[in-house]
Structures are given as structure tokens and as C-alpha cells.
Amino acid sequence: MSASVATTAPANPRSRVVLASLVGTTIEFYDFYAYATAAVLVFPILFFPTGDDTTALLASFGVFGAAMVARPIGAMVFGHFGDRFGRKATLVASLLTMGIATFLIGCLPTYQSIGWWAALLLLLLRLAQGFALGGEWSGAALVATENAPKGKRAWYGTFPQMGAPLGFIIANTIFLIINVALPHPDGALQRSEAFLSWGWRVPFWFSAVMVIIGLWVRLKLVESESFTKAEKRGAIRKFPLGETLRRHWKQLILGTFIMLATYVLFYLMTNFTLSYGTKATLEGAKAAAETAGTAFDAASYVPGLGFGYIDFVLMQIIGVVFFGIFTLLAGPVADAVGRRKLLLWITGGIIVFGLVFNVFLLPQADPKFTGALVQAFLIFGFALMGATFGPMGALLPELLPTNVRYTGSAVAYNVSSILGAALAPIIAVALWAAAGGSPWLVGVYLSGAGVLTLIALLLSRETKDVDYDDAELGLGETASL
């Protein structure tokens, strides 16, 4: 009996699988959202004081996007160790890296203190965040799907995906509470000087508490049966990335483009809409300039919708609730009808959604009607986001065998982050400016990404009935490299 116990990996109970995959990604996405919010509200002023609002915002988004470049590197490093030595230690390391980097962002001096060194330090810590997230998602997805009962992989795969809406709600709620609690001597709708001085740091420091909780859960994990079987049968590769590139490059390309529309939609709904929604209208900016006694160039100004920060973030949070609901609903549907069939329909919806941006996002004569249209836009967009994001936790890992599953799914997921997430905020701001303040070109950009994803789905196969145990040996090749 003792030999049997020694050679058989204990099963992870469902509650532990759910918590380990959900808590970690919630923390990771919380950290990313904290930066994303600060990138719009704080960093253009404190770290990139260029003298021009659009240029400062682009610089802030440039650093935001730089983390996406680091994510494939993190995917290769964490994927290598995850496929060679197991998922548990890799997940703990990625969480620690992310938590430390985020905490240190909250400690950074600003441009006013050390000049452009502040922006450089912010960039380095942002790269560390991206590096960590590069290994986090795939590990969490594998913990969920490799421990899932038969026929429920997509449902279990939604647990790590739920970290995205939960992280968004927690991060933005904390920002809201801090912003409301601090004094606003110039009016509730104006930016608080106390918030700019120190309040923005608190959400980054708070991440330390969440990391401790996540580590406590993850240290209790044991390796999945799929990985231990592959290890016993000699299927583990010494260089998983080389094996992935040599034998599974088609799956990498397809997985990358299958994720593309999801990433573009995700960052347009979070970053771009916050920028566009909270930037003053042309009339509002002109009135503010007159009040301040400063010159105003209407020809070069790129207007937004003029919502207050608190009002718009509350609208976003309402939308993100639908993000979470549709993420959970997408799992059982994908288990029932298949991942590919569901995503073909949802991607078609994303393409149509991109073509109607101007229907929802242009200011109307009645401000209440504008608000109603924007709220509907956020609900529709985030619902589509949940429906497309939910099945990805199962689909990308299912494209690859166990011995390269961590590396392959991580690389596909994170290379897509460069093509989609890293470029989306910058392209969106440039298109917004090129259209003179209208968002219609931004919507066309989303539709174009949707078309590429649709093509990748049409070229891919259904993975619903892929057997993890059959796939784990790399099509029957068991010799170690």
C-alpha cells in the first residue's frame, strides 16, 4: 500500500482546483487592471509630462503595451519549467514575480522627483509584470482543465477566465473608493490632488495582501494526473519550446490568431473606452480653457464623451458583471456544442459589433440618452468578451499534448497579446485622433481583427473530444529528448 501511495499523485479536490486557478488569475488581472487604470488617470501626468495630453497618453499606453512584449518571454521561460518539472512551482513563481513588481510600482518616485528615470523604472517593473503574466494564465488553465472530469473541461476552463472580470471589479472598486474618500476641493468631478499625490499608490500596495492569499492556496496543490503520467512514460522533453516549434507550429499560429479578436476587444473595452469616455468634449475643453485663461486649439483637440471618472467606471463595472456571467455561461455551452462552433458565432458577433461603434459612442443632444447608449455598448461588448474568453481556457491547451501543453498554450496566448493587446490601445488612440474624435475607425479595427480570428477558426479543428491522456505522449512518441 505504501508503494502505491508513493507512486500515485493525490487528486486535487474540486474546491482546491477552483480556488487555485481562480485566485491566482484574479490577482494577476487585478495587478494588470491597476496599472491600466493608472495608465489613463495618473501616469500621463506623473511619469510622462510631455505638455500634450494625447502624446502623454500614448507614452503611458506605450509602457502598458511593453509588458505584452515581455509576456511571450515569460511564456517560454515559465512554460519550459512547467512542462519539464510540473505546474505547481511555476505557478507559485509567476505569482510572486507579479506581486513584487506591482507592489514596487506603488513605491516609485515620479518624474517631478527623479526626471525620466521614473519612467524607466516604471517600464522595467511593467516588463516584470508582463513576464510574470506570461506564465500565469497557461498554468492556471492547465490546473483547471487537467483536473476536470470528462466532458467538463470547458466548464472548468472558465474558472481561471473568471479572474479577468473579478480582477477588474476589485481593482476599479478600490480606485473608486480611494478617489471618493479623498478630498476634492475643486469639485467632485475634478481630479483629486491627494489622489495624484499618494492615493493612486494604495491599490498597488494592496496587491501584497492578495498575493499572500494566492500563495497559501497554490502551495496546497499537487501535480495533475496528466503530467505525472507523461513523466512516468518518458514523454517529458528537455527542451519543450523546440519540440513545440518543430512539431506543433501550425497549432501555435492558429491559437495565436484565434485569440486575436478576444485581445483587441478586451483592451478596447477597458482602456480605450475609459480614455474616450472620460476625456472632455470639445465644448467642455473649450470652457475649461476659458476658465483657466489658457489658449485652446480646437482644430488639434481630440474630444471624448466628457463623463466623470467615477460615473464611467461604474458603467464599466456594470458591463463587467455581464463579462463574468457570459464567461461562466460559455463553458457549459462549449462543452455541449463544441468550442469551434460557439466561437465562430461569437466572432461573427464581434465583427458586427465593431461596425456599429458610432451608433453607440457618439455624443447625443440629450446627455441621458448618450449615457444609455454607452451603457448598452459596454454591456454588449463585455458580454461578447465573456462569450469569447470563456472557452479559451480549454481550447488553447487542447491544441497541444501534455508534454508541451504549458509552453505551447502560453506562447500562443501571449504572442497574441503582442498582436492584439500591446498594439490595441496605441492603434485605437491614433485612429481616434485620425477620425477627429469619432470612434468609427476604432470599430473597423476591431472588425478587422475579428475577420482574422474567423479565418483561424475555420482552418482549425474541433477540440471538444480531444483525450488528454491520448494526446499526452505527442502522437505516440515517448522517447525523452
mmCIF file of C-alpha atoms in Angstrom, residues 169-358:
data_model
loop_
_atom_site.group_PDB
_atom_site.id
_atom_site.type_symbol
_atom_site.label_atom_id
_atom_site.label_comp_id
_atom_site.label_asym_id
_atom_site.label_seq_id
_atom_site.Cartn_x
_atom_site.Cartn_y
_atom_site.Cartn_z
ATOM 1 C CA ILE A 169 -14.119 44.802 -10.456
ATOM 2 C CA ILE A 170 -11.811 44.608 -7.419
ATOM 3 C CA ALA A 171 -9.146 46.931 -8.867
ATOM 4 C CA ASN A 172 -11.565 49.570 -10.101
ATOM 5 C CA THR A 173 -13.683 49.405 -6.948
ATOM 6 C CA ILE A 174 -10.590 50.121 -4.858
ATOM 7 C CA PHE A 175 -9.641 53.020 -7.138
ATOM 8 C CA LEU A 176 -13.192 54.361 -6.843
ATOM 9 C CA ILE A 177 -13.264 54.099 -3.046
ATOM 10 C CA ILE A 178 -9.934 55.880 -2.718
ATOM 11 C CA ASN A 179 -10.927 58.588 -5.187
ATOM 12 C CA VAL A 180 -14.254 59.207 -3.437
ATOM 13 C CA ALA A 181 -12.731 59.160 0.047
ATOM 14 C CA LEU A 182 -10.081 61.754 -0.741
ATOM 15 C CA PRO A 183 -10.927 65.484 -0.718
ATOM 16 C CA HIS A 184 -11.897 67.247 -3.971
ATOM 17 C CA PRO A 185 -11.521 70.974 -3.216
ATOM 18 C CA ASP A 186 -12.300 71.969 -6.820
ATOM 19 C CA GLY A 187 -15.444 69.849 -7.088
ATOM 20 C CA ALA A 188 -16.350 66.156 -7.095
ATOM 21 C CA LEU A 189 -15.894 65.831 -10.851
ATOM 22 C CA GLN A 190 -12.329 67.208 -10.785
ATOM 23 C CA ARG A 191 -9.216 65.103 -10.266
ATOM 24 C CA SER A 192 -8.209 64.957 -6.608
ATOM 25 C CA GLU A 193 -4.742 66.312 -5.854
ATOM 26 C CA ALA A 194 -4.467 63.885 -2.951
ATOM 27 C CA PHE A 195 -5.205 61.035 -5.351
ATOM 28 C CA LEU A 196 -2.405 62.211 -7.650
ATOM 29 C CA SER A 197 -0.066 62.691 -4.707
ATOM 30 C CA TRP A 198 -0.408 59.331 -2.942
ATOM 31 C CA GLY A 199 -3.866 57.805 -3.301
ATOM 32 C CA TRP A 200 -3.048 56.049 -6.577
ATOM 33 C CA ARG A 201 -0.338 54.022 -4.801
ATOM 34 C CA VAL A 202 -2.712 52.221 -2.415
ATOM 35 C CA PRO A 203 -4.160 49.722 -4.973
ATOM 36 C CA PHE A 204 -0.633 48.639 -5.884
ATOM 37 C CA TRP A 205 0.303 48.117 -2.239
ATOM 38 C CA PHE A 206 -2.936 46.227 -1.599
ATOM 39 C CA SER A 207 -1.829 43.550 -4.072
ATOM 40 C CA ALA A 208 0.561 42.202 -1.415
ATOM 41 C CA VAL A 209 -2.396 41.029 0.676
ATOM 42 C CA MET A 210 -3.922 39.236 -2.315
ATOM 43 C CA VAL A 211 -0.621 37.562 -3.215
ATOM 44 C CA ILE A 212 -0.330 36.049 0.267
ATOM 45 C CA ILE A 213 -3.806 34.527 -0.108
ATOM 46 C CA GLY A 214 -2.958 33.180 -3.567
ATOM 47 C CA LEU A 215 0.289 31.601 -2.384
ATOM 48 C CA TRP A 216 -1.483 29.874 0.509
ATOM 49 C CA VAL A 217 -3.906 28.228 -1.926
ATOM 50 C CA ARG A 218 -1.357 27.263 -4.564
ATOM 51 C CA LEU A 219 1.150 25.716 -2.191
ATOM 52 C CA LYS A 220 -1.506 23.109 -1.360
ATOM 53 C CA LEU A 221 -1.746 21.905 -4.988
ATOM 54 C CA VAL A 222 -0.414 18.579 -6.241
ATOM 55 C CA GLU A 223 0.516 17.801 -9.823
ATOM 56 C CA SER A 224 -2.204 16.701 -12.228
ATOM 57 C CA GLU A 225 -2.569 13.082 -13.275
ATOM 58 C CA SER A 226 -1.923 14.010 -16.909
ATOM 59 C CA PHE A 227 1.512 15.435 -16.098
ATOM 60 C CA THR A 228 2.543 12.611 -13.755
ATOM 61 C CA LYS A 229 1.559 10.020 -16.397
ATOM 62 C CA ALA A 230 3.596 11.810 -19.064
ATOM 63 C CA GLU A 231 6.544 11.956 -16.670
ATOM 64 C CA LYS A 232 6.365 8.236 -15.849
ATOM 65 C CA ARG A 233 6.172 7.231 -19.507
ATOM 66 C CA GLY A 234 9.250 9.239 -20.502
ATOM 67 C CA ALA A 235 7.342 11.796 -22.576
ATOM 68 C CA ILE A 236 8.856 14.856 -20.876
ATOM 69 C CA ARG A 237 11.081 16.839 -23.246
ATOM 70 C CA LYS A 238 14.326 18.523 -22.248
ATOM 71 C CA PHE A 239 13.526 21.489 -24.495
ATOM 72 C CA PRO A 240 9.739 21.841 -24.766
ATOM 73 C CA LEU A 241 9.892 25.014 -26.849
ATOM 74 C CA GLY A 242 11.965 23.312 -29.544
ATOM 75 C CA GLU A 243 9.542 20.386 -29.610
ATOM 76 C CA THR A 244 6.614 22.812 -29.876
ATOM 77 C CA LEU A 245 8.120 24.820 -32.719
ATOM 78 C CA ARG A 246 9.211 21.723 -34.618
ATOM 79 C CA ARG A 247 6.087 19.581 -34.325
ATOM 80 C CA HIS A 248 3.231 21.940 -33.390
ATOM 81 C CA TRP A 249 3.913 25.212 -35.187
ATOM 82 C CA LYS A 250 0.571 25.105 -37.002
ATOM 83 C CA GLN A 251 -1.283 24.900 -33.696
ATOM 84 C CA LEU A 252 0.763 27.844 -32.389
ATOM 85 C CA ILE A 253 -0.206 30.029 -35.344
ATOM 86 C CA LEU A 254 -3.860 29.037 -35.204
ATOM 87 C CA GLY A 255 -4.022 29.535 -31.432
ATOM 88 C CA THR A 256 -2.409 32.962 -31.738
ATOM 89 C CA PHE A 257 -4.955 34.225 -34.243
ATOM 90 C CA ILE A 258 -7.887 32.504 -32.522
ATOM 91 C CA MET A 259 -7.090 34.724 -29.507
ATOM 92 C CA LEU A 260 -6.560 37.918 -31.544
ATOM 93 C CA ALA A 261 -10.111 39.312 -31.614
ATOM 94 C CA THR A 262 -10.515 38.473 -27.923
ATOM 95 C CA TYR A 263 -7.459 40.530 -27.015
ATOM 96 C CA VAL A 264 -8.376 43.512 -29.198
ATOM 97 C CA LEU A 265 -11.935 43.570 -27.832
ATOM 98 C CA PHE A 266 -10.687 43.177 -24.268
ATOM 99 C CA TYR A 267 -8.385 46.168 -24.300
ATOM 100 C CA LEU A 268 -10.708 48.374 -26.308
ATOM 101 C CA MET A 269 -13.492 47.751 -23.778
ATOM 102 C CA THR A 270 -11.242 48.524 -20.802
ATOM 103 C CA ASN A 271 -8.517 51.010 -21.783
ATOM 104 C CA PHE A 272 -9.828 52.801 -24.845
ATOM 105 C CA THR A 273 -13.372 53.263 -23.600
ATOM 106 C CA LEU A 274 -12.087 54.709 -20.309
ATOM 107 C CA SER A 275 -9.918 57.198 -22.216
ATOM 108 C CA TYR A 276 -12.627 58.099 -24.714
ATOM 109 C CA GLY A 277 -15.426 58.188 -22.162
ATOM 110 C CA THR A 278 -13.687 60.414 -19.603
ATOM 111 C CA LYS A 279 -11.991 62.878 -21.949
ATOM 112 C CA ALA A 280 -13.759 66.221 -22.151
ATOM 113 C CA THR A 281 -15.982 67.086 -25.085
ATOM 114 C CA LEU A 282 -14.878 69.893 -27.390
ATOM 115 C CA GLU A 283 -17.253 72.316 -25.659
ATOM 116 C CA GLY A 284 -16.153 71.175 -22.216
ATOM 117 C CA ALA A 285 -12.464 71.522 -23.026
ATOM 118 C CA LYS A 286 -13.036 74.974 -24.506
ATOM 119 C CA ALA A 287 -14.946 76.125 -21.426
ATOM 120 C CA ALA A 288 -12.237 74.750 -19.112
ATOM 121 C CA ALA A 289 -9.556 76.594 -21.082
ATOM 122 C CA GLU A 290 -11.503 79.843 -20.882
ATOM 123 C CA THR A 291 -11.968 79.434 -17.145
ATOM 124 C CA ALA A 292 -8.255 78.774 -16.685
ATOM 125 C CA GLY A 293 -7.334 81.633 -19.024
ATOM 126 C CA THR A 294 -5.257 79.400 -21.307
ATOM 127 C CA ALA A 295 -5.156 79.149 -25.086
ATOM 128 C CA PHE A 296 -7.222 76.437 -26.720
ATOM 129 C CA ASP A 297 -6.653 74.987 -30.201
ATOM 130 C CA ALA A 298 -9.947 73.433 -31.241
ATOM 131 C CA ALA A 299 -8.511 72.170 -34.529
ATOM 132 C CA SER A 300 -5.979 69.877 -32.837
ATOM 133 C CA TYR A 301 -8.100 68.803 -29.882
ATOM 134 C CA VAL A 302 -9.373 65.199 -29.905
ATOM 135 C CA PRO A 303 -12.675 65.176 -27.999
ATOM 136 C CA GLY A 304 -14.254 62.449 -25.896
ATOM 137 C CA LEU A 305 -17.630 61.962 -24.260
ATOM 138 C CA GLY A 306 -16.972 64.054 -21.149
ATOM 139 C CA PHE A 307 -18.129 61.591 -18.464
ATOM 140 C CA GLY A 308 -16.746 61.926 -14.958
ATOM 141 C CA TYR A 309 -14.287 59.227 -13.971
ATOM 142 C CA ILE A 310 -16.484 57.811 -11.202
ATOM 143 C CA ASP A 311 -19.586 57.713 -13.400
ATOM 144 C CA PHE A 312 -17.809 55.980 -16.267
ATOM 145 C CA VAL A 313 -16.045 53.381 -14.141
ATOM 146 C CA LEU A 314 -19.361 52.485 -12.510
ATOM 147 C CA MET A 315 -20.778 51.996 -16.013
ATOM 148 C CA GLN A 316 -17.803 49.793 -16.867
ATOM 149 C CA ILE A 317 -18.275 47.718 -13.723
ATOM 150 C CA ILE A 318 -21.918 47.111 -14.707
ATOM 151 C CA GLY A 319 -20.663 45.911 -18.090
ATOM 152 C CA VAL A 320 -18.035 43.681 -16.493
ATOM 153 C CA VAL A 321 -20.747 41.914 -14.486
ATOM 154 C CA PHE A 322 -22.044 40.691 -17.869
ATOM 155 C CA PHE A 323 -18.463 39.772 -18.761
ATOM 156 C CA GLY A 324 -18.391 37.412 -15.776
ATOM 157 C CA ILE A 325 -21.863 35.988 -16.403
ATOM 158 C CA PHE A 326 -21.175 35.194 -20.058
ATOM 159 C CA THR A 327 -17.740 33.766 -19.235
ATOM 160 C CA LEU A 328 -19.402 31.206 -16.966
ATOM 161 C CA LEU A 329 -22.225 30.502 -19.427
ATOM 162 C CA ALA A 330 -19.796 29.939 -22.298
ATOM 163 C CA GLY A 331 -18.145 26.947 -20.595
ATOM 164 C CA PRO A 332 -21.130 24.574 -20.470
ATOM 165 C CA VAL A 333 -22.227 25.691 -23.938
ATOM 166 C CA ALA A 334 -18.756 24.948 -25.338
ATOM 167 C CA ASP A 335 -18.838 21.524 -23.656
ATOM 168 C CA ALA A 336 -22.232 20.816 -25.244
ATOM 169 C CA VAL A 337 -21.842 22.130 -28.810
ATOM 170 C CA GLY A 338 -18.080 22.428 -29.182
ATOM 171 C CA ARG A 339 -15.559 25.241 -28.787
ATOM 172 C CA ARG A 340 -15.144 25.945 -32.508
ATOM 173 C CA LYS A 341 -18.855 26.179 -33.327
ATOM 174 C CA LEU A 342 -19.551 28.540 -30.427
ATOM 175 C CA LEU A 343 -16.585 30.771 -31.221
ATOM 176 C CA LEU A 344 -17.497 31.024 -34.911
ATOM 177 C CA TRP A 345 -20.841 32.569 -33.932
ATOM 178 C CA ILE A 346 -19.341 34.833 -31.259
ATOM 179 C CA THR A 347 -16.590 36.058 -33.576
ATOM 180 C CA GLY A 348 -19.209 36.934 -36.158
ATOM 181 C CA GLY A 349 -20.925 38.972 -33.443
ATOM 182 C CA ILE A 350 -17.649 40.780 -32.664
ATOM 183 C CA ILE A 351 -17.235 41.733 -36.328
ATOM 184 C CA VAL A 352 -20.750 43.219 -36.427
ATOM 185 C CA PHE A 353 -20.204 44.942 -33.077
ATOM 186 C CA GLY A 354 -17.117 46.705 -34.412
ATOM 187 C CA LEU A 355 -19.112 48.161 -37.305
ATOM 188 C CA VAL A 356 -21.685 49.847 -35.036
ATOM 189 C CA PHE A 357 -19.350 51.832 -32.746
ATOM 190 C CA ASN A 358 -20.750 55.142 -33.989
#
